[in-house]
Amino acid sequence: MAYKLLILLLFLIPSFAVSQTNTEKDTTYVHTFQDKITTRVGFINSTYAFNLSDKQSNASLKIKPNQETSVAFSILFRSIELDFGFTPKFFPGNDDDEEKGDTEKLTFNFRMFLGQWMQTIDFNRAKGFYIQDNSNKNVVALLPDFKVNTIGGTTSYIFNKNFSFRAIGFQNEWQKRSAGSFIPSLSYYYHTFRSKEYGMHNNYSLDIAVGPGYYYNSILDKNFIISAGSNLGIGINKTKNSYETITSTLYQSIIRTTLGYNSETFFTGYNGNVSIYKYDQKSDINFNDSIYFFEFYLGYRFKAPKKWIDKVDAFNKKAGL
């Protein structure tokens, strides 16, 4: 795949904290690196796939972008995180354009914490896919002009104020004592599909799902964490293609795992996330999709300049945050 500065991300992540007593975290459970600048490099392998199965012929195909390993650099201070990423050509598996085609990707993400609420907003764009036969994993055809745009988000509530999601997602907090939390979520995503070659102009898929979730951070000692959790959801999907519009029941399953090491300055770890979406469609052709995300990261924290701290503190005080 061509060397492109396309993957990842300009993250703008306001991590607002409500100052009311009933939402404050117990410092014996969570340590916040409030006056530290966090720098981070991640090696990411992520992809998503659309699975098509024909009930009459039993054929099973997968439409997916060319999966590659990218590098993402980030810097985080208080409420703002900036990320930049690219895809090195010399990484294993990043030089198979002739077989699987060239995929261009662009992703933006926004995450906000407001008390115990967590809000995410995602935008993903990909152009250039290939078709794989699920029976033998062979590439059947290339779809160089096939485009998929996705926009949506998730609204979640973290019931246990002493459980730190930031400790496993952003590393600007650390879980000091083991804790878990019930985290129900509402998710909503809208996908559009375009291809001039195949006459796809107004095809789309809308997903809305709600369901329970539970995550647990287990502290092995003061420096090591293992975290695992899952969200299950049920909802509705509406899909429009060139021939029909289908409304069906949506079943959602998300599994997340984390293994991490942390000190006051240095941290490292692994994140894995698998999302499966299945649709109970009354059609000869069934459509399901899945998302896979795996990351190994390294990071370092150093004290922020006093001017930065004073300015942010003054702004938060004036804004009542």
PDB file of C-alpha atoms in Angstrom:
ATOM      1  CA  MET A   1       0.000   0.000   0.000  1.00  0.00           C
ATOM      2  CA  ALA A   2       1.333   3.393  -0.941  1.00  0.00           C
ATOM      3  CA  TYR A   3       3.123   5.322   1.793  1.00  0.00           C
ATOM      4  CA  LYS A   4       0.420   7.711   2.917  1.00  0.00           C
ATOM      5  CA  LEU A   5      -0.058  10.028   5.840  1.00  0.00           C
ATOM      6  CA  LEU A   6      -3.690   8.975   5.930  1.00  0.00           C
ATOM      7  CA  ILE A   7      -4.317   6.744   8.904  1.00  0.00           C
ATOM      8  CA  LEU A   8      -4.853   8.376  12.253  1.00  0.00           C
ATOM      9  CA  LEU A   9      -5.790  10.881  13.619  1.00  0.00           C
ATOM     10  CA  LEU A  10      -6.276  14.251  15.060  1.00  0.00           C
ATOM     11  CA  PHE A  11      -7.728  13.419  18.441  1.00  0.00           C
ATOM     12  CA  LEU A  12      -9.280  16.240  20.346  1.00  0.00           C
ATOM     13  CA  ILE A  13     -10.286  14.688  23.613  1.00  0.00           C
ATOM     14  CA  PRO A  14     -11.692  16.968  26.274  1.00  0.00           C
ATOM     15  CA  SER A  15     -11.497  14.965  29.487  1.00  0.00           C
ATOM     16  CA  PHE A  16     -13.698  17.184  31.588  1.00  0.00           C
ATOM     17  CA  ALA A  17     -14.130  16.332  35.264  1.00  0.00           C
ATOM     18  CA  VAL A  18     -17.186  17.444  37.169  1.00  0.00           C
ATOM     19  CA  SER A  19     -16.122  18.845  40.527  1.00  0.00           C
ATOM     20  CA  GLN A  20     -19.109  17.686  42.517  1.00  0.00           C
ATOM     21  CA  THR A  21     -18.333  15.523  45.522  1.00  0.00           C
ATOM     22  CA  ASN A  22     -20.399  12.549  44.380  1.00  0.00           C
ATOM     23  CA  THR A  23     -18.389  12.176  41.148  1.00  0.00           C
ATOM     24  CA  GLU A  24     -14.881  12.609  42.610  1.00  0.00           C
ATOM     25  CA  LYS A  25     -12.706   9.517  42.483  1.00  0.00           C
ATOM     26  CA  ASP A  26     -11.160   7.911  45.551  1.00  0.00           C
ATOM     27  CA  THR A  27      -7.417   8.605  45.226  1.00  0.00           C
ATOM     28  CA  THR A  28      -6.656   5.229  46.813  1.00  0.00           C
ATOM     29  CA  TYR A  29      -8.164   3.655  43.663  1.00  0.00           C
ATOM     30  CA  VAL A  30      -7.132   6.045  40.876  1.00  0.00           C
ATOM     31  CA  HIS A  31      -4.024   8.169  40.367  1.00  0.00           C
ATOM     32  CA  THR A  32      -4.280  11.063  37.902  1.00  0.00           C
ATOM     33  CA  PHE A  33      -1.219  12.445  36.099  1.00  0.00           C
ATOM     34  CA  GLN A  34      -2.737  15.911  36.089  1.00  0.00           C
ATOM     35  CA  ASP A  35       0.427  17.968  35.650  1.00  0.00           C
ATOM     36  CA  LYS A  36       2.237  15.613  33.276  1.00  0.00           C
ATOM     37  CA  ILE A  37       2.575  15.699  29.503  1.00  0.00           C
ATOM     38  CA  THR A  38       2.088  12.185  28.140  1.00  0.00           C
ATOM     39  CA  THR A  39       3.884  11.158  24.940  1.00  0.00           C
ATOM     40  CA  ARG A  40       3.090   7.866  23.261  1.00  0.00           C
ATOM     41  CA  VAL A  41       3.924   5.753  20.209  1.00  0.00           C
ATOM     42  CA  GLY A  42       1.647   2.916  19.134  1.00  0.00           C
ATOM     43  CA  PHE A  43       2.052   0.140  16.575  1.00  0.00           C
ATOM     44  CA  ILE A  44      -1.452  -0.556  15.297  1.00  0.00           C
ATOM     45  CA  ASN A  45      -2.972  -3.301  13.210  1.00  0.00           C
ATOM     46  CA  SER A  46      -6.656  -2.732  12.550  1.00  0.00           C
ATOM     47  CA  THR A  47      -9.206  -3.678   9.939  1.00  0.00           C
ATOM     48  CA  TYR A  48     -12.885  -4.268   9.389  1.00  0.00           C
ATOM     49  CA  ALA A  49     -14.723  -6.640   7.107  1.00  0.00           C
ATOM     50  CA  PHE A  50     -18.173  -7.063   5.576  1.00  0.00           C
ATOM     51  CA  ASN A  51     -19.297 -10.688   5.359  1.00  0.00           C
ATOM     52  CA  LEU A  52     -21.780 -11.720   2.655  1.00  0.00           C
ATOM     53  CA  SER A  53     -23.425 -15.155   2.559  1.00  0.00           C
ATOM     54  CA  ASP A  54     -25.883 -16.479  -0.039  1.00  0.00           C
ATOM     55  CA  LYS A  55     -28.509 -18.845   1.437  1.00  0.00           C
ATOM     56  CA  GLN A  56     -29.209 -20.541  -1.883  1.00  0.00           C
ATOM     57  CA  SER A  57     -25.648 -21.238  -3.060  1.00  0.00           C
ATOM     58  CA  ASN A  58     -24.000 -21.302   0.408  1.00  0.00           C
ATOM     59  CA  ALA A  59     -21.297 -19.014  -0.985  1.00  0.00           C
ATOM     60  CA  SER A  60     -19.502 -16.929   1.634  1.00  0.00           C
ATOM     61  CA  LEU A  61     -17.447 -13.858   0.741  1.00  0.00           C
ATOM     62  CA  LYS A  62     -15.671 -11.173   2.709  1.00  0.00           C
ATOM     63  CA  ILE A  63     -15.143  -7.570   1.539  1.00  0.00           C
ATOM     64  CA  LYS A  64     -12.271  -5.889   3.379  1.00  0.00           C
ATOM     65  CA  PRO A  65      -9.600  -3.204   3.016  1.00  0.00           C
ATOM     66  CA  ASN A  66      -5.938  -4.081   2.734  1.00  0.00           C
ATOM     67  CA  GLN A  67      -4.844  -4.650   6.340  1.00  0.00           C
ATOM     68  CA  GLU A  68      -1.553  -3.019   7.303  1.00  0.00           C
ATOM     69  CA  THR A  69       0.454  -2.080  10.392  1.00  0.00           C
ATOM     70  CA  SER A  70       0.675   1.638  11.099  1.00  0.00           C
ATOM     71  CA  VAL A  71       2.578   3.787  13.574  1.00  0.00           C
ATOM     72  CA  ALA A  72       0.818   6.485  15.610  1.00  0.00           C
ATOM     73  CA  PHE A  73       2.502   9.202  17.678  1.00  0.00           C
ATOM     74  CA  SER A  74       0.563  11.155  20.286  1.00  0.00           C
ATOM     75  CA  ILE A  75       1.000  13.862  22.896  1.00  0.00           C
ATOM     76  CA  LEU A  76      -1.564  14.438  25.654  1.00  0.00           C
ATOM     77  CA  PHE A  77      -1.935  17.160  28.275  1.00  0.00           C
ATOM     78  CA  ARG A  78      -5.053  17.434  30.390  1.00  0.00           C
ATOM     79  CA  SER A  79      -7.921  17.798  27.929  1.00  0.00           C
ATOM     80  CA  ILE A  80      -6.167  17.779  24.553  1.00  0.00           C
ATOM     81  CA  GLU A  81      -4.533  14.903  22.735  1.00  0.00           C
ATOM     82  CA  LEU A  82      -2.931  15.182  19.299  1.00  0.00           C
ATOM     83  CA  ASP A  83      -2.160  12.061  17.263  1.00  0.00           C
ATOM     84  CA  PHE A  84      -0.414  11.576  13.961  1.00  0.00           C
ATOM     85  CA  GLY A  85       0.153   8.319  12.128  1.00  0.00           C
ATOM     86  CA  PHE A  86       1.519   6.762   8.968  1.00  0.00           C
ATOM     87  CA  THR A  87       2.063   3.344   7.388  1.00  0.00           C
ATOM     88  CA  PRO A  88       5.726   2.333   6.884  1.00  0.00           C
ATOM     89  CA  LYS A  89       6.305   0.349   3.719  1.00  0.00           C
ATOM     90  CA  PHE A  90       9.046  -1.778   5.300  1.00  0.00           C
ATOM     91  CA  PHE A  91       6.754  -3.397   7.909  1.00  0.00           C
ATOM     92  CA  PRO A  92       5.922  -7.071   7.186  1.00  0.00           C
ATOM     93  CA  GLY A  93       2.626  -7.348   5.306  1.00  0.00           C
ATOM     94  CA  ASN A  94       2.659  -3.718   4.152  1.00  0.00           C
ATOM     95  CA  ASP A  95       3.893  -4.514   0.636  1.00  0.00           C
ATOM     96  CA  ASP A  96       1.077  -6.644  -0.797  1.00  0.00           C
ATOM     97  CA  ASP A  97      -0.711  -4.015  -2.933  1.00  0.00           C
ATOM     98  CA  GLU A  98      -0.360  -6.137  -6.062  1.00  0.00           C
ATOM     99  CA  GLU A  99      -2.369  -8.953  -4.471  1.00  0.00           C
ATOM    100  CA  LYS A 100      -4.887  -7.023  -2.324  1.00  0.00           C
ATOM    101  CA  GLY A 101      -4.899  -3.539  -3.820  1.00  0.00           C
ATOM    102  CA  ASP A 102      -4.192  -0.123  -2.365  1.00  0.00           C
ATOM    103  CA  THR A 103      -6.368   1.131   0.506  1.00  0.00           C
ATOM    104  CA  GLU A 104      -6.511   4.777   1.568  1.00  0.00           C
ATOM    105  CA  LYS A 105      -7.749   5.373   5.126  1.00  0.00           C
ATOM    106  CA  LEU A 106      -8.654   8.433   7.134  1.00  0.00           C
ATOM    107  CA  THR A 107      -9.888   8.361  10.736  1.00  0.00           C
ATOM    108  CA  PHE A 108     -10.940  11.024  13.243  1.00  0.00           C
ATOM    109  CA  ASN A 109     -12.018  10.309  16.811  1.00  0.00           C
ATOM    110  CA  PHE A 110     -13.340  12.461  19.641  1.00  0.00           C
ATOM    111  CA  ARG A 111     -13.790  11.302  23.232  1.00  0.00           C
ATOM    112  CA  MET A 112     -15.133  13.276  26.163  1.00  0.00           C
ATOM    113  CA  PHE A 113     -15.534  12.411  29.836  1.00  0.00           C
ATOM    114  CA  LEU A 114     -18.110  14.401  31.789  1.00  0.00           C
ATOM    115  CA  GLY A 115     -18.298  13.052  35.299  1.00  0.00           C
ATOM    116  CA  GLN A 116     -19.143   9.374  34.896  1.00  0.00           C
ATOM    117  CA  TRP A 117     -20.444   9.828  31.333  1.00  0.00           C
ATOM    118  CA  MET A 118     -18.225   8.892  28.396  1.00  0.00           C
ATOM    119  CA  GLN A 119     -18.970  10.071  24.862  1.00  0.00           C
ATOM    120  CA  THR A 120     -17.191   8.974  21.696  1.00  0.00           C
ATOM    121  CA  ILE A 121     -17.655  10.256  18.147  1.00  0.00           C
ATOM    122  CA  ASP A 122     -15.963   8.469  15.244  1.00  0.00           C
ATOM    123  CA  PHE A 123     -15.472   9.173  11.562  1.00  0.00           C
ATOM    124  CA  ASN A 124     -13.816   6.631   9.269  1.00  0.00           C
ATOM    125  CA  ARG A 125     -13.247   6.712   5.521  1.00  0.00           C
ATOM    126  CA  ALA A 126     -11.693   3.980   3.388  1.00  0.00           C
ATOM    127  CA  LYS A 127     -11.244   3.608  -0.368  1.00  0.00           C
ATOM    128  CA  GLY A 128      -9.925   0.458  -2.018  1.00  0.00           C
ATOM    129  CA  PHE A 129     -11.143  -2.997  -0.959  1.00  0.00           C
ATOM    130  CA  TYR A 130     -10.812  -6.587  -2.112  1.00  0.00           C
ATOM    131  CA  ILE A 131     -13.118  -9.634  -2.082  1.00  0.00           C
ATOM    132  CA  GLN A 132     -11.961 -12.793  -0.315  1.00  0.00           C
ATOM    133  CA  ASP A 133     -13.506 -16.262  -0.611  1.00  0.00           C
ATOM    134  CA  ASN A 134     -14.052 -17.445   2.969  1.00  0.00           C
ATOM    135  CA  SER A 135     -13.763 -21.115   1.987  1.00  0.00           C
ATOM    136  CA  ASN A 136     -10.126 -20.900   0.859  1.00  0.00           C
ATOM    137  CA  LYS A 137      -9.053 -17.316   1.805  1.00  0.00           C
ATOM    138  CA  ASN A 138      -8.181 -16.560  -1.833  1.00  0.00           C
ATOM    139  CA  VAL A 139      -8.540 -13.043  -3.232  1.00  0.00           C
ATOM    140  CA  VAL A 140     -11.375 -13.147  -5.769  1.00  0.00           C
ATOM    141  CA  ALA A 141     -11.377  -9.558  -7.037  1.00  0.00           C
ATOM    142  CA  LEU A 142     -10.101  -6.053  -6.320  1.00  0.00           C
ATOM    143  CA  LEU A 143     -12.476  -3.121  -5.748  1.00  0.00           C
ATOM    144  CA  PRO A 144     -10.214  -0.063  -6.157  1.00  0.00           C
ATOM    145  CA  ASP A 145     -13.038   2.517  -6.311  1.00  0.00           C
ATOM    146  CA  PHE A 146     -15.201   1.037  -3.526  1.00  0.00           C
ATOM    147  CA  LYS A 147     -15.589   3.666  -0.763  1.00  0.00           C
ATOM    148  CA  VAL A 148     -17.005   3.281   2.741  1.00  0.00           C
ATOM    149  CA  ASN A 149     -17.705   6.264   5.008  1.00  0.00           C
ATOM    150  CA  THR A 150     -18.744   5.702   8.621  1.00  0.00           C
ATOM    151  CA  ILE A 151     -19.870   8.277  11.159  1.00  0.00           C
ATOM    152  CA  GLY A 152     -21.321   7.598  14.584  1.00  0.00           C
ATOM    153  CA  GLY A 153     -20.602   7.293  18.252  1.00  0.00           C
ATOM    154  CA  THR A 154     -21.289   5.727  21.614  1.00  0.00           C
ATOM    155  CA  THR A 155     -22.756   7.184  24.793  1.00  0.00           C
ATOM    156  CA  SER A 156     -21.821   5.257  27.950  1.00  0.00           C
ATOM    157  CA  TYR A 157     -22.243   5.631  31.705  1.00  0.00           C
ATOM    158  CA  ILE A 158     -19.563   4.324  34.099  1.00  0.00           C
ATOM    159  CA  PHE A 159     -21.416   3.374  37.292  1.00  0.00           C
ATOM    160  CA  ASN A 160     -18.345   2.898  39.507  1.00  0.00           C
ATOM    161  CA  LYS A 161     -16.545   6.221  39.944  1.00  0.00           C
ATOM    162  CA  ASN A 162     -13.444   4.344  41.174  1.00  0.00           C
ATOM    163  CA  PHE A 163     -13.039   2.437  37.908  1.00  0.00           C
ATOM    164  CA  SER A 164     -10.683   4.197  35.463  1.00  0.00           C
ATOM    165  CA  PHE A 165     -11.386   3.734  31.761  1.00  0.00           C
ATOM    166  CA  ARG A 166      -8.649   6.276  31.030  1.00  0.00           C
ATOM    167  CA  ALA A 167      -6.077   3.950  32.608  1.00  0.00           C
ATOM    168  CA  ILE A 168      -6.643   1.420  29.816  1.00  0.00           C
ATOM    169  CA  GLY A 169      -7.462   3.826  26.992  1.00  0.00           C
ATOM    170  CA  PHE A 170      -5.263   6.899  27.390  1.00  0.00           C
ATOM    171  CA  GLN A 171      -2.745   6.254  30.187  1.00  0.00           C
ATOM    172  CA  ASN A 172      -3.282   9.696  31.759  1.00  0.00           C
ATOM    173  CA  GLU A 173      -4.650   7.896  34.826  1.00  0.00           C
ATOM    174  CA  TRP A 174      -3.570   4.728  36.644  1.00  0.00           C
ATOM    175  CA  GLN A 175      -5.730   2.193  38.450  1.00  0.00           C
ATOM    176  CA  LYS A 176      -4.089   1.655  41.866  1.00  0.00           C
ATOM    177  CA  ARG A 177      -6.537  -0.938  43.234  1.00  0.00           C
ATOM    178  CA  SER A 178      -8.585  -3.495  41.333  1.00  0.00           C
ATOM    179  CA  ALA A 179     -12.052  -2.304  40.382  1.00  0.00           C
ATOM    180  CA  GLY A 180     -14.814  -3.073  37.915  1.00  0.00           C
ATOM    181  CA  SER A 181     -17.846  -1.248  36.644  1.00  0.00           C
ATOM    182  CA  PHE A 182     -21.157  -1.836  34.942  1.00  0.00           C
ATOM    183  CA  ILE A 183     -21.059   0.303  31.764  1.00  0.00           C
ATOM    184  CA  PRO A 184     -24.248   0.320  29.658  1.00  0.00           C
ATOM    185  CA  SER A 185     -23.970   1.955  26.234  1.00  0.00           C
ATOM    186  CA  LEU A 186     -26.029   3.358  23.388  1.00  0.00           C
ATOM    187  CA  SER A 187     -24.292   3.188  19.992  1.00  0.00           C
ATOM    188  CA  TYR A 188     -25.296   4.651  16.636  1.00  0.00           C
ATOM    189  CA  TYR A 189     -23.430   4.364  13.324  1.00  0.00           C
ATOM    190  CA  TYR A 190     -24.258   5.339   9.750  1.00  0.00           C
ATOM    191  CA  HIS A 191     -22.327   3.757   6.854  1.00  0.00           C
ATOM    192  CA  THR A 192     -22.431   4.813   3.196  1.00  0.00           C
ATOM    193  CA  PHE A 193     -21.148   2.692   0.292  1.00  0.00           C
ATOM    194  CA  ARG A 194     -20.056   4.125  -3.074  1.00  0.00           C
ATOM    195  CA  SER A 195     -18.708   2.561  -6.263  1.00  0.00           C
ATOM    196  CA  LYS A 196     -19.085   3.995  -9.767  1.00  0.00           C
ATOM    197  CA  GLU A 197     -17.859   0.746 -11.299  1.00  0.00           C
ATOM    198  CA  TYR A 198     -20.656  -1.265  -9.641  1.00  0.00           C
ATOM    199  CA  GLY A 199     -23.345   1.429  -9.804  1.00  0.00           C
ATOM    200  CA  MET A 200     -23.522   2.012  -6.046  1.00  0.00           C
ATOM    201  CA  HIS A 201     -24.590   5.596  -5.322  1.00  0.00           C
ATOM    202  CA  ASN A 202     -27.079   5.782  -2.452  1.00  0.00           C
ATOM    203  CA  ASN A 203     -26.389   2.561  -0.571  1.00  0.00           C
ATOM    204  CA  TYR A 204     -26.275   2.865   3.209  1.00  0.00           C
ATOM    205  CA  SER A 205     -26.581   0.992   6.496  1.00  0.00           C
ATOM    206  CA  LEU A 206     -27.820   2.485   9.795  1.00  0.00           C
ATOM    207  CA  ASP A 207     -27.115   0.742  13.130  1.00  0.00           C
ATOM    208  CA  ILE A 208     -28.635   1.690  16.504  1.00  0.00           C
ATOM    209  CA  ALA A 209     -28.069  -0.580  19.519  1.00  0.00           C
ATOM    210  CA  VAL A 210     -28.306  -0.425  23.304  1.00  0.00           C
ATOM    211  CA  GLY A 211     -27.114  -2.894  25.892  1.00  0.00           C
ATOM    212  CA  PRO A 212     -25.175  -3.681  29.058  1.00  0.00           C
ATOM    213  CA  GLY A 213     -21.433  -3.884  29.513  1.00  0.00           C
ATOM    214  CA  TYR A 214     -18.967  -4.730  32.231  1.00  0.00           C
ATOM    215  CA  TYR A 215     -15.228  -4.008  32.511  1.00  0.00           C
ATOM    216  CA  TYR A 216     -12.741  -4.971  35.208  1.00  0.00           C
ATOM    217  CA  ASN A 217      -9.230  -3.648  35.888  1.00  0.00           C
ATOM    218  CA  SER A 218      -7.158  -6.173  37.839  1.00  0.00           C
ATOM    219  CA  ILE A 219      -3.982  -4.852  39.476  1.00  0.00           C
ATOM    220  CA  LEU A 220      -1.314  -7.561  39.733  1.00  0.00           C
ATOM    221  CA  ASP A 221       0.967  -5.270  41.737  1.00  0.00           C
ATOM    222  CA  LYS A 222       1.449  -1.508  41.774  1.00  0.00           C
ATOM    223  CA  ASN A 223       2.898  -1.503  38.232  1.00  0.00           C
ATOM    224  CA  PHE A 224       0.964  -4.139  36.251  1.00  0.00           C
ATOM    225  CA  ILE A 225      -2.648  -4.180  35.075  1.00  0.00           C
ATOM    226  CA  ILE A 226      -4.802  -6.712  33.242  1.00  0.00           C
ATOM    227  CA  SER A 227      -8.163  -5.488  32.018  1.00  0.00           C
ATOM    228  CA  ALA A 228     -11.011  -7.186  30.208  1.00  0.00           C
ATOM    229  CA  GLY A 229     -14.575  -6.330  29.417  1.00  0.00           C
ATOM    230  CA  SER A 230     -17.452  -6.731  27.040  1.00  0.00           C
ATOM    231  CA  ASN A 231     -20.531  -4.938  25.763  1.00  0.00           C
ATOM    232  CA  LEU A 232     -23.558  -6.770  24.402  1.00  0.00           C
ATOM    233  CA  GLY A 233     -26.271  -4.935  22.532  1.00  0.00           C
ATOM    234  CA  ILE A 234     -29.475  -5.365  20.610  1.00  0.00           C
ATOM    235  CA  GLY A 235     -31.047  -2.876  18.280  1.00  0.00           C
ATOM    236  CA  ILE A 236     -32.171  -2.152  14.770  1.00  0.00           C
ATOM    237  CA  ASN A 237     -30.457  -2.015  11.397  1.00  0.00           C
ATOM    238  CA  LYS A 238     -31.746  -0.449   8.200  1.00  0.00           C
ATOM    239  CA  THR A 239     -29.866  -1.305   5.018  1.00  0.00           C
ATOM    240  CA  LYS A 240     -30.511   0.058   1.514  1.00  0.00           C
ATOM    241  CA  ASN A 241     -28.833  -1.405  -1.548  1.00  0.00           C
ATOM    242  CA  SER A 242     -29.497  -1.156  -5.278  1.00  0.00           C
ATOM    243  CA  TYR A 243     -32.368  -3.654  -5.111  1.00  0.00           C
ATOM    244  CA  GLU A 244     -34.142  -3.352  -1.775  1.00  0.00           C
ATOM    245  CA  THR A 245     -34.389  -1.701   1.625  1.00  0.00           C
ATOM    246  CA  ILE A 246     -34.222  -4.087   4.593  1.00  0.00           C
ATOM    247  CA  THR A 247     -34.991  -3.437   8.263  1.00  0.00           C
ATOM    248  CA  SER A 248     -33.692  -6.088  10.644  1.00  0.00           C
ATOM    249  CA  THR A 249     -32.696  -6.835  14.222  1.00  0.00           C
ATOM    250  CA  LEU A 250     -29.087  -6.012  15.103  1.00  0.00           C
ATOM    251  CA  TYR A 251     -26.992  -8.038  17.573  1.00  0.00           C
ATOM    252  CA  GLN A 252     -23.785  -6.416  18.800  1.00  0.00           C
ATOM    253  CA  SER A 253     -20.851  -7.921  20.697  1.00  0.00           C
ATOM    254  CA  ILE A 254     -17.698  -6.035  21.734  1.00  0.00           C
ATOM    255  CA  ILE A 255     -14.750  -7.564  23.601  1.00  0.00           C
ATOM    256  CA  ARG A 256     -11.790  -5.534  24.871  1.00  0.00           C
ATOM    257  CA  THR A 257      -8.571  -6.711  26.562  1.00  0.00           C
ATOM    258  CA  THR A 258      -5.599  -4.757  27.921  1.00  0.00           C
ATOM    259  CA  LEU A 259      -2.263  -5.688  29.456  1.00  0.00           C
ATOM    260  CA  GLY A 260      -0.128  -2.833  30.747  1.00  0.00           C
ATOM    261  CA  TYR A 261       2.896  -1.746  32.775  1.00  0.00           C
ATOM    262  CA  ASN A 262       3.062   1.674  34.394  1.00  0.00           C
ATOM    263  CA  SER A 263       5.438   3.831  36.421  1.00  0.00           C
ATOM    264  CA  GLU A 264       5.395   7.542  37.190  1.00  0.00           C
ATOM    265  CA  THR A 265       7.176   8.251  33.901  1.00  0.00           C
ATOM    266  CA  PHE A 266       7.353   5.158  31.642  1.00  0.00           C
ATOM    267  CA  PHE A 267       4.470   2.955  30.482  1.00  0.00           C
ATOM    268  CA  THR A 268       3.883   0.230  27.909  1.00  0.00           C
ATOM    269  CA  GLY A 269       1.219  -2.276  27.029  1.00  0.00           C
ATOM    270  CA  TYR A 270      -1.142  -3.979  24.609  1.00  0.00           C
ATOM    271  CA  ASN A 271      -4.747  -3.210  23.627  1.00  0.00           C
ATOM    272  CA  GLY A 272      -7.077  -5.521  21.736  1.00  0.00           C
ATOM    273  CA  ASN A 273     -10.630  -4.817  20.621  1.00  0.00           C
ATOM    274  CA  VAL A 274     -12.984  -7.028  18.588  1.00  0.00           C
ATOM    275  CA  SER A 275     -16.468  -5.861  17.545  1.00  0.00           C
ATOM    276  CA  ILE A 276     -18.973  -8.169  15.843  1.00  0.00           C
ATOM    277  CA  TYR A 277     -22.291  -7.023  14.328  1.00  0.00           C
ATOM    278  CA  LYS A 278     -24.847  -9.560  13.117  1.00  0.00           C
ATOM    279  CA  TYR A 279     -28.118  -8.804  11.351  1.00  0.00           C
ATOM    280  CA  ASP A 280     -31.236 -10.978  11.317  1.00  0.00           C
ATOM    281  CA  GLN A 281     -32.091 -10.175   7.707  1.00  0.00           C
ATOM    282  CA  LYS A 282     -34.982 -11.794   5.846  1.00  0.00           C
ATOM    283  CA  SER A 283     -33.119 -11.934   2.568  1.00  0.00           C
ATOM    284  CA  ASP A 284     -31.353 -14.461   0.355  1.00  0.00           C
ATOM    285  CA  ILE A 285     -28.091 -12.604   0.994  1.00  0.00           C
ATOM    286  CA  ASN A 286     -27.084 -12.001   4.618  1.00  0.00           C
ATOM    287  CA  PHE A 287     -24.779  -9.150   5.601  1.00  0.00           C
ATOM    288  CA  ASN A 288     -22.643  -8.978   8.776  1.00  0.00           C
ATOM    289  CA  ASP A 289     -19.591  -6.950   9.682  1.00  0.00           C
ATOM    290  CA  SER A 290     -16.712  -7.021  12.136  1.00  0.00           C
ATOM    291  CA  ILE A 291     -13.947  -4.692  13.357  1.00  0.00           C
ATOM    292  CA  TYR A 292     -10.555  -5.757  14.714  1.00  0.00           C
ATOM    293  CA  PHE A 293      -8.058  -3.474  16.496  1.00  0.00           C
ATOM    294  CA  PHE A 294      -4.718  -4.519  18.021  1.00  0.00           C
ATOM    295  CA  GLU A 295      -2.057  -2.172  19.401  1.00  0.00           C
ATOM    296  CA  PHE A 296       1.297  -2.336  21.179  1.00  0.00           C
ATOM    297  CA  TYR A 297       2.302   0.982  22.731  1.00  0.00           C
ATOM    298  CA  LEU A 298       5.197   2.686  24.547  1.00  0.00           C
ATOM    299  CA  GLY A 299       5.045   6.014  26.341  1.00  0.00           C
ATOM    300  CA  TYR A 300       6.772   8.517  28.586  1.00  0.00           C
ATOM    301  CA  ARG A 301       5.455  11.262  30.865  1.00  0.00           C
ATOM    302  CA  PHE A 302       7.280  14.420  31.872  1.00  0.00           C
ATOM    303  CA  LYS A 303       6.265  17.415  33.937  1.00  0.00           C
ATOM    304  CA  ALA A 304       4.422  20.145  32.055  1.00  0.00           C
ATOM    305  CA  PRO A 305       5.784  23.718  32.102  1.00  0.00           C
ATOM    306  CA  LYS A 306       4.377  25.720  35.006  1.00  0.00           C
ATOM    307  CA  LYS A 307       2.919  28.284  32.569  1.00  0.00           C
ATOM    308  CA  TRP A 308       0.829  25.558  30.921  1.00  0.00           C
ATOM    309  CA  ILE A 309      -0.454  24.336  34.283  1.00  0.00           C
ATOM    310  CA  ASP A 310      -1.332  27.834  35.498  1.00  0.00           C
ATOM    311  CA  LYS A 311      -3.174  28.739  32.286  1.00  0.00           C
ATOM    312  CA  VAL A 312      -5.203  25.524  32.239  1.00  0.00           C
ATOM    313  CA  ASP A 313      -6.054  25.829  35.947  1.00  0.00           C
ATOM    314  CA  ALA A 314      -7.180  29.424  35.428  1.00  0.00           C
ATOM    315  CA  PHE A 315      -9.347  28.445  32.452  1.00  0.00           C
ATOM    316  CA  ASN A 316     -10.947  25.518  34.309  1.00  0.00           C
ATOM    317  CA  LYS A 317     -11.671  27.721  37.329  1.00  0.00           C
ATOM    318  CA  LYS A 318     -13.267  30.397  35.165  1.00  0.00           C
ATOM    319  CA  ALA A 319     -15.299  27.793  33.252  1.00  0.00           C
ATOM    320  CA  GLY A 320     -16.379  26.052  36.454  1.00  0.00           C
ATOM    321  CA  LEU A 321     -14.784  22.728  35.453  1.00  0.00           C
TER     322      LEU A 321
END
